[in-house]
CSV table of C-alpha atoms in Angstrom, one decimal:
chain,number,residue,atom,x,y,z
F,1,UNK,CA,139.7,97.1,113.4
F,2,UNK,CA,139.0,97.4,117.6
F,3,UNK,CA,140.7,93.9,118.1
F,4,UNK,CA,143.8,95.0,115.4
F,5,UNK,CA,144.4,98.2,117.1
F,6,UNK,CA,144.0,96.8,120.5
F,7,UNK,CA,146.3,93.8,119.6
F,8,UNK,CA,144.0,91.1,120.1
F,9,UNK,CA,144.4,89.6,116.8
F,10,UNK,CA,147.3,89.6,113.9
F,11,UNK,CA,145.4,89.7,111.0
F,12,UNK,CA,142.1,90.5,109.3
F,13,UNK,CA,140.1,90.0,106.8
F,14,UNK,CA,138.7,93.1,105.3
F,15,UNK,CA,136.2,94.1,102.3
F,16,UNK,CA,137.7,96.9,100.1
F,17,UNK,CA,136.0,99.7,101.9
F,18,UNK,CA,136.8,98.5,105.5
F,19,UNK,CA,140.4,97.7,104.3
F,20,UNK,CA,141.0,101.3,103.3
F,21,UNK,CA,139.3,102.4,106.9
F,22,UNK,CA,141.6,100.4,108.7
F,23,UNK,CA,144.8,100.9,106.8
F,24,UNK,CA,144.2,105.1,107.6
F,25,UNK,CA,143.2,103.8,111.3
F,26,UNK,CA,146.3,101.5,111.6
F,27,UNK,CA,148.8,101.4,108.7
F,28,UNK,CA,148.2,98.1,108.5
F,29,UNK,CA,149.8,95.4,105.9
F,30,UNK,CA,147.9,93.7,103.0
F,31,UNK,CA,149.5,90.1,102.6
F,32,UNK,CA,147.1,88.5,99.9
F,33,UNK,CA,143.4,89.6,98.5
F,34,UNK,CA,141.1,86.7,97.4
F,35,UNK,CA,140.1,85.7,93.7
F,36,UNK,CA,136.9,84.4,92.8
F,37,UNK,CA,136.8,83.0,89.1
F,38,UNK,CA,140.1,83.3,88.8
F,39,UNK,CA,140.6,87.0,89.3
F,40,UNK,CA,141.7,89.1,92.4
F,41,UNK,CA,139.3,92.1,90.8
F,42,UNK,CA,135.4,92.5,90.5
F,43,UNK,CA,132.7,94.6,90.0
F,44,UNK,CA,129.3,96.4,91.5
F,45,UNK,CA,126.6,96.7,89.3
F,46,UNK,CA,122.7,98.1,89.5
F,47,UNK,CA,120.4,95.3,88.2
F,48,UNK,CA,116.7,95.8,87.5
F,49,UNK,CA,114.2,93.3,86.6
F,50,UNK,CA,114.6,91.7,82.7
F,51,UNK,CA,111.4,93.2,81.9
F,52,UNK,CA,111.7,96.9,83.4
F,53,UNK,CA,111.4,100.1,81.7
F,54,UNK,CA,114.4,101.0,83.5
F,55,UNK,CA,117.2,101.6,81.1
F,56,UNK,CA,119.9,103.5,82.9
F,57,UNK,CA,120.4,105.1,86.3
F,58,UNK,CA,118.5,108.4,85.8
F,59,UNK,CA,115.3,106.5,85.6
F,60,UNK,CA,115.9,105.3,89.2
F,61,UNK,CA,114.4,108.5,90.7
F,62,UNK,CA,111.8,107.6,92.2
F,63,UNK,CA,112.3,104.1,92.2
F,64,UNK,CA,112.5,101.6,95.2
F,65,UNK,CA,116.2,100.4,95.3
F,66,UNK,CA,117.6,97.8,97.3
F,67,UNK,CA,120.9,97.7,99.3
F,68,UNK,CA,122.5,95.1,101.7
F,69,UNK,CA,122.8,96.9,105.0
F,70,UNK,CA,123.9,100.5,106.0
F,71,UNK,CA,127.8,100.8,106.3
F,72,UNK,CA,127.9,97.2,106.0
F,73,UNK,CA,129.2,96.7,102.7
F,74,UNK,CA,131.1,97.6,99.9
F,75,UNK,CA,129.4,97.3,96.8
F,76,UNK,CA,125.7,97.1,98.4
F,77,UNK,CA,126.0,100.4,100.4
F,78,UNK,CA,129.0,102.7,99.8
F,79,UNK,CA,130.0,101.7,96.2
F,80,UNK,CA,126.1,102.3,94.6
F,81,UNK,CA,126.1,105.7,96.9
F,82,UNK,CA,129.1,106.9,95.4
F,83,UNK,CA,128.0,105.5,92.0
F,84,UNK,CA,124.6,107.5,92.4
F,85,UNK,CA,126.2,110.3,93.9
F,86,UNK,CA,128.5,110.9,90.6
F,87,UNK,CA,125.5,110.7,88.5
F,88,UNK,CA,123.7,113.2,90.5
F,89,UNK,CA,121.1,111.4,92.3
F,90,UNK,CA,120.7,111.8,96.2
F,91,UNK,CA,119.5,108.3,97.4
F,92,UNK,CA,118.1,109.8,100.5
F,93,UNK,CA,115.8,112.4,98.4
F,94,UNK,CA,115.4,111.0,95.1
F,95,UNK,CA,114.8,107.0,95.7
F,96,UNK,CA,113.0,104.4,98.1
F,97,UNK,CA,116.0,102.6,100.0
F,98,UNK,CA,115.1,99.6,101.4
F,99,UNK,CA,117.7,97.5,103.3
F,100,UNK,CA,117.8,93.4,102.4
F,101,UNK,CA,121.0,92.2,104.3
F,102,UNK,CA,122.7,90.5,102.1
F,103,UNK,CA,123.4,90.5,98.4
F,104,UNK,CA,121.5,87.5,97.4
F,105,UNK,CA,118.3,88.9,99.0
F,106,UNK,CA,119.2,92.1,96.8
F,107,UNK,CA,119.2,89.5,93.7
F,108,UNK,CA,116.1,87.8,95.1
F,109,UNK,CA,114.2,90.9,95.6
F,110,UNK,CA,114.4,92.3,92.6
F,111,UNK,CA,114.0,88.9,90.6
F,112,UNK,CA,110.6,88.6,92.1
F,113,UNK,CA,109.7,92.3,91.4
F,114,UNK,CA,109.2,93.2,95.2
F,115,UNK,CA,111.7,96.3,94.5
F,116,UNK,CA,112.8,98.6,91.5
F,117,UNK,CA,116.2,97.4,91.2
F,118,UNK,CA,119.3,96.8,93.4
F,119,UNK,CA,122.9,96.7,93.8
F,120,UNK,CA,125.5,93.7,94.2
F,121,UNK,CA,128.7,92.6,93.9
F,122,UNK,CA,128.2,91.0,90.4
F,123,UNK,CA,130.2,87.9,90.8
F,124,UNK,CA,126.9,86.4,92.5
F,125,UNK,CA,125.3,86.4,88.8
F,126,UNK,CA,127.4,84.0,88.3
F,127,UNK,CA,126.9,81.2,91.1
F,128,UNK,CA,124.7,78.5,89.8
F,129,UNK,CA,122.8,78.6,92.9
F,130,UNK,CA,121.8,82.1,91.6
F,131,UNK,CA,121.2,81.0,88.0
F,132,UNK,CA,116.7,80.8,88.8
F,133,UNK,CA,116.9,84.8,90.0
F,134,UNK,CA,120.1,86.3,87.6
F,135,UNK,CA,118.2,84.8,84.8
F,136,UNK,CA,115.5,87.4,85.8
F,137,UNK,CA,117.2,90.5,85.9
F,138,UNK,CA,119.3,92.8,84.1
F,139,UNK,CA,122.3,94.8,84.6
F,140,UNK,CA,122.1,98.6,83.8
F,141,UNK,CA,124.9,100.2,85.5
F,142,UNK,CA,128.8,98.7,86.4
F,143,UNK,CA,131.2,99.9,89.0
F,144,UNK,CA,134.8,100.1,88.0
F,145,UNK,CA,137.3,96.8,88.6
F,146,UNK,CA,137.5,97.1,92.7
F,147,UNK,CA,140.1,94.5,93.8
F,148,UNK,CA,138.3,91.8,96.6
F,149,UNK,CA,138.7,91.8,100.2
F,150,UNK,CA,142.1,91.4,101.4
F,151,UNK,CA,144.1,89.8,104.6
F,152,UNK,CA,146.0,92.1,106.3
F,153,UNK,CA,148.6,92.3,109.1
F,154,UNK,CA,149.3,94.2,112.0
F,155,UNK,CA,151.4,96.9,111.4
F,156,UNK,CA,154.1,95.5,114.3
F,157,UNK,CA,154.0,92.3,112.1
F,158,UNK,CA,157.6,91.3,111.2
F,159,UNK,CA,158.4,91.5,107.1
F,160,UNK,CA,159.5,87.9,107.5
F,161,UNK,CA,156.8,86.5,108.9
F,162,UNK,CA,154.7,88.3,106.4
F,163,UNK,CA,156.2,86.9,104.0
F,164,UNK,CA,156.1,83.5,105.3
F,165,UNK,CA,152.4,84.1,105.5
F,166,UNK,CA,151.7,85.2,101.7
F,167,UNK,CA,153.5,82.3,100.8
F,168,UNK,CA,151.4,79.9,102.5
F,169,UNK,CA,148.1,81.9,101.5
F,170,UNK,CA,149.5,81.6,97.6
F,171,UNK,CA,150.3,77.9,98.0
F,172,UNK,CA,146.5,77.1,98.8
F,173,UNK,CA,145.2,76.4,95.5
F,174,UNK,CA,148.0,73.9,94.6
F,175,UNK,CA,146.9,72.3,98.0
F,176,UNK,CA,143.5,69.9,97.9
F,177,UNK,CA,142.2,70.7,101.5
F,178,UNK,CA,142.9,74.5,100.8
F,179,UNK,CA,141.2,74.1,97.9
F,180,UNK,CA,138.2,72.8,99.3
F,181,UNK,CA,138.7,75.2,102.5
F,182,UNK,CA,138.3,78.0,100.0
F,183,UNK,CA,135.8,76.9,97.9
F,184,UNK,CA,133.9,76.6,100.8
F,185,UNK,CA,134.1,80.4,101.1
F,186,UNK,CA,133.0,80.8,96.8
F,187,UNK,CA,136.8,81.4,96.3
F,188,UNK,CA,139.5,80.0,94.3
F,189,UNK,CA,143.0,81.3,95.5
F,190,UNK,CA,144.7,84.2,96.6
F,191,UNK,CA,147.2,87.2,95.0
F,192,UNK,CA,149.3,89.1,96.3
F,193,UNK,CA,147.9,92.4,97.5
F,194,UNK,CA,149.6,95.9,97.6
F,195,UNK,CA,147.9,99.4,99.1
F,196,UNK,CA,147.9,101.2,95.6
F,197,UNK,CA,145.1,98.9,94.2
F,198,UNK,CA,142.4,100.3,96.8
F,199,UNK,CA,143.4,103.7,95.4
F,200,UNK,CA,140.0,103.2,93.1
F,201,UNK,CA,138.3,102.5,96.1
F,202,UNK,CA,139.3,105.8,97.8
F,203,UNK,CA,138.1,107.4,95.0
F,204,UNK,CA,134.5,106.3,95.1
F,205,UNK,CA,134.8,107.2,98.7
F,206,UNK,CA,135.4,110.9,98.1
F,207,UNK,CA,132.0,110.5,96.0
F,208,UNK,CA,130.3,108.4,98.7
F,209,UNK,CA,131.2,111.5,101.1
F,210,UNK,CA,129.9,114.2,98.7
């Protein structure tokens, strides 16, 4: 957002939460959002071990619960906040936060029953890389559909070259290199992105900031 506003780059690559920061910050323009399997949407999700006596969120109090980093991430810091916060449950007072730094150290974690349960962007169930710890857990709570993390542009950016730019984002997939490029990166093409799908994301931050 610093280099954006300062001008030392054209465009970013933001997650959903850091995209709405920057778009109040800047007014900036989203050109295309990524889709892993196929879709430009996913989902956050609480998972607990496959053999916990955990059985919904309420019987988290108390519990150790695992998150990626603080103000770090989407859907392994602000989304589960805002999820927690909606049903009630302070994670500051009523749970054990431990920070893991990444979402597959999340998965890890509570596969190997060194926390409670956690919270991840739930595509990574789904990597067969991951396929030794998902088999492990069990999901108990779901976000909404968030769309993914988007490339934006400057808000000086010219409409034509923005346009020239989603083009050659969309035209990736069709394209073997891009292909690989993005696969690379556990993604499979782009769509194109407009402001009003992070509306949903604004709305779990006004629960986030409760």
């Amino acid at each position: 957002i610093d280099l954006m506003r300062n001008k030392k780059i054209d465009l970013g690559y933001f997650s959903p939460v850091f995209y709405v920061k920057a778009r109040n910050e800047l007014n900036c323009k989203p050109i295309v959002l990524e889709k892993r399997l196929g879709s430009p949407y996913y989902r956050g999700g609480f998972i607990v071990h496959k053999n916990s006596k955990i059985k919904n969120l309420t019987d988290l109090k108390g519990k150790k619960l695992a998150l990626t980093a603080k103000r770090d991430s989407t859907s392994g810091y602000y989304l589960p906040i805002a999820i927690l916060n909606r049903n009630n449950i302070n994670y500051k007072d009523d749970l054990n936060v431990v920070y893991t730094g990444k979402h597959i150290n999340v998965l890890k974690s509570v596969s190997y029953g060194l926390v409670d349960a956690g919270a991840i962007k739930l595509f990574i169930l789904e990597d067969e890389l991951n396929k030794e710890h998902s088999s492990q857990i069990r999901i108990i709570a779901k976000s909404s559909y968030l769309p993914t993390s988007s490339i934006t542009a400057r808000e000086d950016i010219k409409k034509d070259i923005i346009n020239k730019l989603r083009k050659a984002f969309l035209s990736l997939d069709t394209d073997q290199e891009g292909l690989k490029a993005m696969q690379k990166s556990g993604f499979d093409g782009f769509a194109v992105s407009n402001d009003q799908m992070y509306d949903i994301v604004r709305e779990y931050l006004v629960d986030y900031s409760k």
